């Protein structure tokens, strides 16, 4: 179905499953802000707390992480007037639509999801049912807004394909054109920021090693130290992108530099090709600190007034529900629930 029938609308979310990382900033927040400011879309951004609890979260820490994440959104440039900014559990239609989608998604589809396999690890029998059903809640997050575009990092590509499959199967099974076939927006140099310790693993806020990631709240010395210790190879940087093919750690650092400076990796290599890491890493640290430290100081300023953050969240939830209530009501009607 053509999405032209739907108003251009962006939805995306971040889990309050820990502190924000550089991967979240470059792969998500920075791009969320651009889409908000370009003004081509209505933009809706969410702290997905119901997703976070698919893995155990200490309740007090979860509350703190949710508020800190809200501060992170705002400090990164999300304006709660321009965008709708809220936490998922305050908008019950997400979970209600997810139940419907649990009846649409097939076991075989969810069994193929690599995020479940990665997160459940060797102990699959002991993973929560919620972790397995995560993608159908994510489909509900998106489709309860009839969102047409979803900016995410590369790791979420498979879940977005599943979202499209769920929308298509629902439309087909009920003979309607009700849910849009959402477009993933996975663009830019840093759609997959890798761990600083292992160039084959994505940087994650839930990784056990703090040295694997740069946290948005790390101070300048910590950022410089983590980058200095980041795993690399002994060779100088190449002048062409082709020279990064077999060098995942080098490619990662170049991609990070490119994303921060709004350049392409080609442009970065044209400037830094031939340099040793001993020279490039401090340049990258300086760039990272200059971009991240204003954000982290704004985050700590915002965190001093939690009442204000809670007000922003509840106002955001009210605005969100103006969209979600009618869409859920229509869904229930299509499915055959007596109202
Ligand atoms: P967790 O480890 O708990 O899953 P996370 O760091 O993966 O946390 P999420 O909340 O799952 O963060 O993801 C929020 C957004 O950030 C998603 O759009 C995701 O694709 C993006 N993202 C997460 N990690 C990276 C990364 N390393 N590089 C680029 N984008 C990322
Ligand atoms: Mg994740």
mmCIF file of C-alpha atoms and ligand atoms in Angstrom:
data_model
loop_
_atom_site.group_PDB
_atom_site.id
_atom_site.type_symbol
_atom_site.label_atom_id
_atom_site.label_comp_id
_atom_site.label_asym_id
_atom_site.label_seq_id
_atom_site.Cartn_x
_atom_site.Cartn_y
_atom_site.Cartn_z
ATOM 1 C CA UNK A 1 0.000 0.000 0.000
ATOM 2 C CA UNK A 2 1.281 3.488 -0.760
ATOM 3 C CA UNK A 3 2.119 5.456 2.328
ATOM 4 C CA UNK A 4 0.951 8.656 0.665
ATOM 5 C CA UNK A 5 -2.381 8.106 2.387
ATOM 6 C CA UNK A 6 -0.634 8.712 5.698
ATOM 7 C CA UNK A 7 0.614 11.965 7.132
ATOM 8 C CA UNK A 8 4.466 12.025 7.204
ATOM 9 C CA UNK A 9 5.225 11.117 10.771
ATOM 10 C CA UNK A 10 8.392 9.996 12.537
ATOM 11 C CA UNK A 11 8.436 7.764 15.594
ATOM 12 C CA UNK A 12 11.475 6.422 17.413
ATOM 13 C CA UNK A 13 12.424 5.342 20.914
ATOM 14 C CA UNK A 14 15.326 4.661 23.235
ATOM 15 C CA UNK A 15 15.322 2.292 26.218
ATOM 16 C CA UNK A 16 16.109 3.634 29.688
ATOM 17 C CA UNK A 17 18.161 0.463 30.167
ATOM 18 C CA UNK A 18 21.280 2.339 31.248
ATOM 19 C CA UNK A 19 23.029 5.610 30.526
ATOM 20 C CA UNK A 20 23.115 6.960 26.977
ATOM 21 C CA UNK A 21 26.121 6.034 24.849
ATOM 22 C CA UNK A 22 27.891 7.575 21.910
ATOM 23 C CA UNK A 23 26.126 4.937 19.770
ATOM 24 C CA UNK A 24 22.735 6.209 20.917
ATOM 25 C CA UNK A 25 23.777 9.778 20.274
ATOM 26 C CA UNK A 26 25.205 9.360 16.774
ATOM 27 C CA UNK A 27 22.906 6.537 15.657
ATOM 28 C CA UNK A 28 19.707 7.969 17.107
ATOM 29 C CA UNK A 29 19.519 11.265 19.049
ATOM 30 C CA UNK A 30 21.545 13.445 16.681
ATOM 31 C CA UNK A 31 19.463 12.206 13.773
ATOM 32 C CA UNK A 32 16.198 12.624 15.726
ATOM 33 C CA UNK A 33 17.096 16.260 16.242
ATOM 34 C CA UNK A 34 17.822 16.786 12.554
ATOM 35 C CA UNK A 35 14.483 15.281 11.545
ATOM 36 C CA UNK A 36 12.705 17.467 14.088
ATOM 37 C CA UNK A 37 14.440 20.619 12.861
ATOM 38 C CA UNK A 38 14.033 19.945 9.145
ATOM 39 C CA UNK A 39 10.298 20.163 9.711
ATOM 40 C CA UNK A 40 9.203 17.683 7.027
ATOM 41 C CA UNK A 41 7.645 15.380 9.591
ATOM 42 C CA UNK A 42 5.688 15.439 12.774
ATOM 43 C CA UNK A 43 8.192 13.902 15.216
ATOM 44 C CA UNK A 44 7.373 11.640 18.152
ATOM 45 C CA UNK A 45 10.101 10.365 20.487
ATOM 46 C CA UNK A 46 9.689 7.945 23.340
ATOM 47 C CA UNK A 47 11.518 6.545 26.341
ATOM 48 C CA UNK A 48 10.573 2.892 25.954
ATOM 49 C CA UNK A 49 10.484 1.830 29.598
ATOM 50 C CA UNK A 50 8.288 -1.204 28.879
ATOM 51 C CA UNK A 51 11.028 -2.469 26.582
ATOM 52 C CA UNK A 52 13.707 -1.878 29.203
ATOM 53 C CA UNK A 53 12.079 -4.284 31.699
ATOM 54 C CA UNK A 54 12.357 -7.203 29.261
ATOM 55 C CA UNK A 55 15.738 -7.496 30.998
ATOM 56 C CA UNK A 56 15.776 -7.031 34.797
ATOM 57 C CA UNK A 57 16.012 -3.378 35.906
ATOM 58 C CA UNK A 58 16.339 -2.183 39.454
ATOM 59 C CA UNK A 59 13.151 -0.074 39.954
ATOM 60 C CA UNK A 60 14.831 3.013 41.434
ATOM 61 C CA UNK A 61 17.543 2.934 38.789
ATOM 62 C CA UNK A 62 14.928 2.597 36.071
ATOM 63 C CA UNK A 63 13.142 5.720 37.286
ATOM 64 C CA UNK A 64 16.408 7.627 37.367
ATOM 65 C CA UNK A 65 17.425 6.360 33.922
ATOM 66 C CA UNK A 66 14.066 7.347 32.438
ATOM 67 C CA UNK A 67 14.374 10.913 33.727
ATOM 68 C CA UNK A 68 18.018 11.101 32.687
ATOM 69 C CA UNK A 69 17.095 9.855 29.232
ATOM 70 C CA UNK A 70 14.462 12.577 29.002
ATOM 71 C CA UNK A 71 17.156 15.093 29.940
ATOM 72 C CA UNK A 72 19.400 13.519 27.266
ATOM 73 C CA UNK A 73 16.768 13.991 24.585
ATOM 74 C CA UNK A 74 16.277 17.632 25.483
ATOM 75 C CA UNK A 75 19.974 18.388 25.899
ATOM 76 C CA UNK A 76 20.619 16.835 22.462
ATOM 77 C CA UNK A 77 18.169 19.278 20.898
ATOM 78 C CA UNK A 78 14.739 17.685 21.116
ATOM 79 C CA UNK A 79 12.270 20.439 21.885
ATOM 80 C CA UNK A 80 9.252 19.073 23.779
ATOM 81 C CA UNK A 81 7.100 21.725 22.125
ATOM 82 C CA UNK A 82 8.143 20.823 18.578
ATOM 83 C CA UNK A 83 8.232 17.051 19.114
ATOM 84 C CA UNK A 84 6.044 14.838 21.263
ATOM 85 C CA UNK A 85 8.353 13.517 24.001
ATOM 86 C CA UNK A 86 7.093 11.004 26.572
ATOM 87 C CA UNK A 87 7.605 7.651 28.250
ATOM 88 C CA UNK A 88 5.906 4.581 26.867
ATOM 89 C CA UNK A 89 4.191 3.301 30.025
ATOM 90 C CA UNK A 90 2.178 6.529 30.348
ATOM 91 C CA UNK A 91 0.504 5.782 27.022
ATOM 92 C CA UNK A 92 -1.262 2.451 27.581
ATOM 93 C CA UNK A 93 -2.277 2.028 23.925
ATOM 94 C CA UNK A 94 1.291 0.850 23.121
ATOM 95 C CA UNK A 95 0.864 -2.259 25.273
ATOM 96 C CA UNK A 96 -2.731 -2.745 24.169
ATOM 97 C CA UNK A 97 -1.835 -2.754 20.480
ATOM 98 C CA UNK A 98 1.155 -4.992 21.225
ATOM 99 C CA UNK A 99 -1.256 -7.662 22.461
ATOM 100 C CA UNK A 100 -3.162 -7.539 19.183
ATOM 101 C CA UNK A 101 0.154 -7.807 17.334
ATOM 102 C CA UNK A 102 1.135 -10.823 19.429
ATOM 103 C CA UNK A 103 -1.777 -12.527 17.726
ATOM 104 C CA UNK A 104 -0.638 -11.345 14.276
ATOM 105 C CA UNK A 105 3.121 -12.059 14.484
ATOM 106 C CA UNK A 106 4.118 -15.699 13.965
ATOM 107 C CA UNK A 107 6.417 -17.697 16.233
ATOM 108 C CA UNK A 108 8.617 -18.436 13.222
ATOM 109 C CA UNK A 109 9.111 -14.714 12.575
ATOM 110 C CA UNK A 110 10.172 -13.973 16.131
ATOM 111 C CA UNK A 111 12.399 -17.040 16.246
ATOM 112 C CA UNK A 112 14.559 -15.453 13.568
ATOM 113 C CA UNK A 113 15.260 -12.239 15.501
ATOM 114 C CA UNK A 114 18.980 -11.844 16.128
ATOM 115 C CA UNK A 115 18.553 -9.339 18.982
ATOM 116 C CA UNK A 116 16.712 -11.999 21.000
ATOM 117 C CA UNK A 117 19.444 -14.534 20.287
ATOM 118 C CA UNK A 118 22.172 -12.039 21.255
ATOM 119 C CA UNK A 119 20.453 -10.872 24.434
ATOM 120 C CA UNK A 120 19.205 -14.258 25.586
ATOM 121 C CA UNK A 121 22.656 -15.733 24.955
ATOM 122 C CA UNK A 122 23.169 -19.326 25.987
ATOM 123 C CA UNK A 123 20.394 -19.161 28.527
ATOM 124 C CA UNK A 124 17.397 -18.952 26.187
ATOM 125 C CA UNK A 125 15.088 -21.012 28.364
ATOM 126 C CA UNK A 126 15.524 -18.487 31.122
ATOM 127 C CA UNK A 127 14.928 -15.336 29.023
ATOM 128 C CA UNK A 128 11.695 -13.459 29.705
ATOM 129 C CA UNK A 129 8.714 -13.940 27.403
ATOM 130 C CA UNK A 130 8.802 -10.153 27.059
ATOM 131 C CA UNK A 131 12.304 -10.267 25.578
ATOM 132 C CA UNK A 132 11.022 -12.701 22.961
ATOM 133 C CA UNK A 133 7.923 -10.603 22.217
ATOM 134 C CA UNK A 134 9.923 -7.327 22.179
ATOM 135 C CA UNK A 135 9.537 -6.814 18.395
ATOM 136 C CA UNK A 136 5.755 -6.950 18.496
ATOM 137 C CA UNK A 137 5.722 -4.215 21.168
ATOM 138 C CA UNK A 138 8.106 -2.237 18.974
ATOM 139 C CA UNK A 139 5.762 -2.658 16.000
ATOM 140 C CA UNK A 140 2.949 -1.363 18.211
ATOM 141 C CA UNK A 141 5.047 1.653 19.310
ATOM 142 C CA UNK A 142 5.417 2.658 15.682
ATOM 143 C CA UNK A 143 2.053 1.686 14.257
ATOM 144 C CA UNK A 144 -0.083 3.115 17.077
ATOM 145 C CA UNK A 145 0.959 6.486 15.533
ATOM 146 C CA UNK A 146 0.631 5.331 11.919
ATOM 147 C CA UNK A 147 4.262 6.461 11.724
ATOM 148 C CA UNK A 148 5.617 6.473 8.188
ATOM 149 C CA UNK A 149 9.345 6.804 8.972
ATOM 150 C CA UNK A 150 11.490 5.399 11.771
ATOM 151 C CA UNK A 151 15.074 6.616 12.270
ATOM 152 C CA UNK A 152 17.113 3.897 14.010
ATOM 153 C CA UNK A 153 20.568 2.392 14.136
ATOM 154 C CA UNK A 154 21.448 -0.494 11.886
ATOM 155 C CA UNK A 155 20.844 -3.062 14.658
ATOM 156 C CA UNK A 156 17.087 -2.355 14.531
ATOM 157 C CA UNK A 157 16.712 -3.056 10.811
ATOM 158 C CA UNK A 158 15.386 -6.577 11.331
ATOM 159 C CA UNK A 159 12.780 -5.380 13.846
ATOM 160 C CA UNK A 160 11.572 -2.793 11.339
ATOM 161 C CA UNK A 161 11.192 -5.439 8.680
ATOM 162 C CA UNK A 162 9.081 -7.373 11.150
ATOM 163 C CA UNK A 163 7.007 -4.231 11.786
ATOM 164 C CA UNK A 164 6.291 -4.066 8.068
ATOM 165 C CA UNK A 165 5.361 -7.755 8.033
ATOM 166 C CA UNK A 166 2.978 -7.270 10.952
ATOM 167 C CA UNK A 167 1.313 -4.245 9.313
ATOM 168 C CA UNK A 168 0.943 -6.114 6.020
ATOM 169 C CA UNK A 169 -0.461 -9.261 7.649
ATOM 170 C CA UNK A 170 -2.922 -7.286 9.778
ATOM 171 C CA UNK A 171 -4.107 -5.348 6.706
ATOM 172 C CA UNK A 172 -4.410 -8.560 4.722
ATOM 173 C CA UNK A 173 -6.095 -10.668 7.407
ATOM 174 C CA UNK A 174 -8.733 -8.030 8.132
ATOM 175 C CA UNK A 175 -9.087 -6.778 4.552
ATOM 176 C CA UNK A 176 -8.143 -3.194 5.417
ATOM 177 C CA UNK A 177 -5.534 -0.594 4.476
ATOM 178 C CA UNK A 178 -5.245 0.565 8.057
ATOM 179 C CA UNK A 179 -1.569 0.398 9.036
ATOM 180 C CA UNK A 180 1.180 2.024 6.931
ATOM 181 C CA UNK A 181 4.171 0.047 5.691
ATOM 182 C CA UNK A 182 6.785 2.008 7.606
ATOM 183 C CA UNK A 183 10.112 3.075 6.084
ATOM 184 C CA UNK A 184 13.254 2.546 8.151
ATOM 185 C CA UNK A 185 15.626 5.536 8.024
ATOM 186 C CA UNK A 186 19.139 4.187 8.584
ATOM 187 C CA UNK A 187 21.452 6.893 7.299
ATOM 188 C CA UNK A 188 24.778 8.550 7.973
ATOM 189 C CA UNK A 189 28.283 7.488 8.904
ATOM 190 C CA UNK A 190 27.477 6.108 12.344
ATOM 191 C CA UNK A 191 24.455 3.831 12.065
ATOM 192 C CA UNK A 192 26.489 1.123 13.793
ATOM 193 C CA UNK A 193 29.017 2.442 16.306
ATOM 194 C CA UNK A 194 31.142 -0.482 17.464
ATOM 195 C CA UNK A 195 32.491 -1.382 20.889
ATOM 196 C CA UNK A 196 35.850 0.256 21.629
ATOM 197 C CA UNK A 197 37.130 -3.111 22.881
ATOM 198 C CA UNK A 198 35.875 -5.342 20.070
ATOM 199 C CA UNK A 199 35.312 -4.035 16.535
ATOM 200 C CA UNK A 200 32.899 -6.869 15.755
ATOM 201 C CA UNK A 201 30.440 -5.983 18.538
ATOM 202 C CA UNK A 202 28.025 -3.058 18.638
ATOM 203 C CA UNK A 203 28.516 -0.417 21.349
ATOM 204 C CA UNK A 204 25.655 -0.871 23.858
ATOM 205 C CA UNK A 205 24.575 0.809 27.039
ATOM 206 C CA UNK A 206 23.982 -2.620 28.566
ATOM 207 C CA UNK A 207 27.469 -4.017 27.789
ATOM 208 C CA UNK A 208 29.192 -5.240 30.965
ATOM 209 C CA UNK A 209 32.406 -3.364 30.130
ATOM 210 C CA UNK A 210 32.348 0.399 30.685
ATOM 211 C CA UNK A 211 35.540 0.667 28.609
ATOM 212 C CA UNK A 212 33.595 -0.646 25.593
ATOM 213 C CA UNK A 213 31.602 2.544 25.307
ATOM 214 C CA UNK A 214 31.645 6.303 25.686
ATOM 215 C CA UNK A 215 28.822 7.425 27.939
ATOM 216 C CA UNK A 216 27.192 10.777 27.291
ATOM 217 C CA UNK A 217 27.954 11.685 30.898
ATOM 218 C CA UNK A 218 31.681 10.761 30.782
ATOM 219 C CA UNK A 219 33.985 13.676 31.558
ATOM 220 C CA UNK A 220 36.682 14.901 29.177
ATOM 221 C CA UNK A 221 39.487 12.879 30.796
ATOM 222 C CA UNK A 222 37.455 9.676 30.726
ATOM 223 C CA UNK A 223 36.554 10.151 27.062
ATOM 224 C CA UNK A 224 40.189 10.795 26.158
ATOM 225 C CA UNK A 225 41.359 7.778 28.177
ATOM 226 C CA UNK A 226 38.773 5.444 26.649
ATOM 227 C CA UNK A 227 39.687 6.520 23.134
ATOM 228 C CA UNK A 228 43.408 6.248 23.880
ATOM 229 C CA UNK A 229 42.867 2.672 25.040
ATOM 230 C CA UNK A 230 40.442 1.811 22.213
ATOM 231 C CA UNK A 231 41.577 -1.271 20.375
ATOM 232 C CA UNK A 232 43.249 -0.505 17.033
ATOM 233 C CA UNK A 233 45.851 -2.037 14.730
ATOM 234 C CA UNK A 234 49.467 -0.904 14.334
ATOM 235 C CA UNK A 235 49.142 0.572 10.823
ATOM 236 C CA UNK A 236 48.737 4.194 9.804
ATOM 237 C CA UNK A 237 45.309 5.359 8.595
ATOM 238 C CA UNK A 238 44.620 4.833 4.892
ATOM 239 C CA UNK A 239 43.700 7.678 2.528
ATOM 240 C CA UNK A 240 40.802 5.811 0.916
ATOM 241 C CA UNK A 241 37.759 4.075 2.407
ATOM 242 C CA UNK A 242 38.718 0.827 0.640
ATOM 243 C CA UNK A 243 41.722 0.670 2.965
ATOM 244 C CA UNK A 244 39.359 0.241 5.956
ATOM 245 C CA UNK A 245 37.746 -2.926 4.593
ATOM 246 C CA UNK A 246 39.619 -5.378 6.833
ATOM 247 C CA UNK A 247 40.134 -2.920 9.690
ATOM 248 C CA UNK A 248 36.885 -2.726 11.706
ATOM 249 C CA UNK A 249 38.377 -0.780 14.631
ATOM 250 C CA UNK A 250 39.934 1.843 12.369
ATOM 251 C CA UNK A 251 36.708 2.087 10.389
ATOM 252 C CA UNK A 252 34.740 2.599 13.595
ATOM 253 C CA UNK A 253 36.870 5.535 14.753
ATOM 254 C CA UNK A 254 36.737 7.145 11.309
ATOM 255 C CA UNK A 255 32.962 6.736 11.203
ATOM 256 C CA UNK A 256 32.634 8.346 14.631
ATOM 257 C CA UNK A 257 34.786 11.276 13.525
ATOM 258 C CA UNK A 258 32.746 11.631 10.332
ATOM 259 C CA UNK A 259 29.394 11.579 12.136
ATOM 260 C CA UNK A 260 30.477 14.182 14.700
ATOM 261 C CA UNK A 261 31.804 16.528 12.057
ATOM 262 C CA UNK A 262 28.993 15.959 9.502
ATOM 263 C CA UNK A 263 31.504 14.712 6.970
ATOM 264 C CA UNK A 264 31.672 11.496 4.958
ATOM 265 C CA UNK A 265 34.340 8.910 5.876
ATOM 266 C CA UNK A 266 35.966 9.720 2.491
ATOM 267 C CA UNK A 267 36.302 13.375 3.467
ATOM 268 C CA UNK A 268 37.755 12.464 6.854
ATOM 269 C CA UNK A 269 40.336 10.147 5.300
ATOM 270 C CA UNK A 270 41.305 12.831 2.805
ATOM 271 C CA UNK A 271 42.334 14.889 5.858
ATOM 272 C CA UNK A 272 43.778 12.276 8.189
ATOM 273 C CA UNK A 273 45.054 9.548 5.828
ATOM 274 C CA UNK A 274 48.660 8.672 6.680
ATOM 275 C CA UNK A 275 48.371 9.626 10.353
ATOM 276 C CA UNK A 276 49.155 7.147 13.131
ATOM 277 C CA UNK A 277 46.503 6.393 15.740
ATOM 278 C CA UNK A 278 48.687 8.106 18.326
ATOM 279 C CA UNK A 279 47.984 11.336 16.467
ATOM 280 C CA UNK A 280 44.411 10.640 15.354
ATOM 281 C CA UNK A 281 42.999 9.459 18.695
ATOM 282 C CA UNK A 282 43.645 12.783 20.486
ATOM 283 C CA UNK A 283 42.043 14.632 17.548
ATOM 284 C CA UNK A 284 38.991 12.418 17.875
ATOM 285 C CA UNK A 285 38.920 12.869 21.652
ATOM 286 C CA UNK A 286 39.002 16.638 21.293
ATOM 287 C CA UNK A 287 36.169 16.561 18.767
ATOM 288 C CA UNK A 288 34.080 14.182 20.910
ATOM 289 C CA UNK A 289 34.567 16.278 24.049
ATOM 290 C CA UNK A 290 33.692 19.505 22.243
ATOM 291 C CA UNK A 291 30.398 17.980 21.035
ATOM 292 C CA UNK A 292 29.443 15.932 24.099
ATOM 293 C CA UNK A 293 30.400 18.127 27.028
ATOM 294 C CA UNK A 294 27.796 20.860 26.379
ATOM 295 C CA UNK A 295 25.170 18.102 26.180
ATOM 296 C CA UNK A 296 26.245 16.386 29.379
ATOM 297 C CA UNK A 297 26.381 19.620 31.349
ATOM 298 C CA UNK A 298 22.897 20.513 30.105
ATOM 299 C CA UNK A 299 21.736 17.033 31.144
ATOM 300 C CA UNK A 300 22.988 17.514 34.688
ATOM 301 C CA UNK A 301 21.394 20.949 34.860
ATOM 302 C CA UNK A 302 18.040 19.525 33.739
ATOM 303 C CA UNK A 303 18.351 16.635 36.213
ATOM 304 C CA UNK A 304 18.306 19.095 39.106
ATOM 305 C CA UNK A 305 14.627 19.779 38.484
ATOM 306 C CA UNK A 306 12.924 16.414 38.320
ATOM 307 C CA UNK A 307 9.501 17.996 38.819
ATOM 308 C CA UNK A 308 9.981 19.814 35.540
ATOM 309 C CA UNK A 309 11.045 16.617 33.745
ATOM 310 C CA UNK A 310 8.000 14.773 35.082
ATOM 311 C CA UNK A 311 5.768 17.612 33.877
ATOM 312 C CA UNK A 312 7.278 17.415 30.391
ATOM 313 C CA UNK A 313 6.697 13.658 30.318
ATOM 314 C CA UNK A 314 3.093 13.827 31.401
ATOM 315 C CA UNK A 315 2.325 16.633 28.960
ATOM 316 C CA UNK A 316 3.992 14.577 26.207
ATOM 317 C CA UNK A 317 1.887 11.550 27.125
ATOM 318 C CA UNK A 318 -1.298 13.614 26.916
ATOM 319 C CA UNK A 319 -0.380 14.795 23.445
ATOM 320 C CA UNK A 320 0.546 11.250 22.398
ATOM 321 C CA UNK A 321 -2.792 9.882 23.559
ATOM 322 C CA UNK A 322 -4.650 12.284 21.300
ATOM 323 C CA UNK A 323 -3.202 10.206 18.476
ATOM 324 C CA UNK A 324 -3.167 6.737 20.037
ATOM 325 C CA UNK A 325 -6.687 6.559 21.501
ATOM 326 C CA UNK A 326 -8.559 6.858 18.202
ATOM 327 C CA UNK A 327 -6.147 4.497 16.432
ATOM 328 C CA UNK A 328 -6.564 1.848 19.140
ATOM 329 C CA UNK A 329 -10.356 2.270 19.110
ATOM 330 C CA UNK A 330 -10.417 1.776 15.345
ATOM 331 C CA UNK A 331 -8.118 -1.259 15.643
ATOM 332 C CA UNK A 332 -10.394 -2.876 18.233
ATOM 333 C CA UNK A 333 -13.348 -2.224 15.972
ATOM 334 C CA UNK A 334 -11.582 -3.812 12.976
ATOM 335 C CA UNK A 335 -10.654 -6.843 15.058
ATOM 336 C CA UNK A 336 -14.216 -7.258 16.333
ATOM 337 C CA UNK A 337 -14.145 -6.102 19.932
ATOM 338 C CA UNK A 338 -17.513 -4.876 21.213
ATOM 339 C CA UNK A 339 -17.009 -1.333 22.502
HETATM 340 P P1 LIG B 1 20.621 -1.984 25.090
HETATM 341 O O1 LIG B 1 22.029 -2.489 25.173
HETATM 342 O O2 LIG B 1 19.903 -1.968 26.408
HETATM 343 O O3 LIG B 1 19.823 -2.635 23.990
HETATM 344 P P2 LIG B 1 21.295 0.158 23.311
HETATM 345 O O4 LIG B 1 22.531 0.930 23.553
HETATM 346 O O5 LIG B 1 21.292 -0.872 22.228
HETATM 347 O O6 LIG B 1 20.795 -0.451 24.696
HETATM 348 P P3 LIG B 1 18.610 0.986 22.580
HETATM 349 O O7 LIG B 1 17.766 1.744 23.518
HETATM 350 O O8 LIG B 1 18.351 -0.480 22.413
HETATM 351 O O9 LIG B 1 20.145 1.228 23.003
HETATM 352 O O10 LIG B 1 18.541 1.666 21.154
HETATM 353 C C1 LIG B 1 18.140 3.031 20.975
HETATM 354 C C2 LIG B 1 18.515 3.500 19.585
HETATM 355 O O11 LIG B 1 19.947 3.625 19.498
HETATM 356 C C3 LIG B 1 18.115 2.538 18.461
HETATM 357 O O12 LIG B 1 17.700 3.322 17.343
HETATM 358 C C4 LIG B 1 19.383 1.822 18.144
HETATM 359 O O13 LIG B 1 19.424 1.340 16.815
HETATM 360 C C5 LIG B 1 20.415 2.919 18.369
HETATM 361 N N1 LIG B 1 21.712 2.357 18.700
HETATM 362 C C6 LIG B 1 22.000 1.594 19.782
HETATM 363 N N2 LIG B 1 23.302 1.261 19.783
HETATM 364 C C7 LIG B 1 23.844 1.823 18.661
HETATM 365 C C8 LIG B 1 25.145 1.835 18.093
HETATM 366 N N3 LIG B 1 26.140 1.196 18.682
HETATM 367 N N4 LIG B 1 25.347 2.523 16.946
HETATM 368 C C9 LIG B 1 24.333 3.182 16.351
HETATM 369 N N5 LIG B 1 23.074 3.201 16.818
HETATM 370 C C10 LIG B 1 22.822 2.536 17.958
HETATM 371 MG MG1 LIG B 2 19.563 -2.090 21.952
#
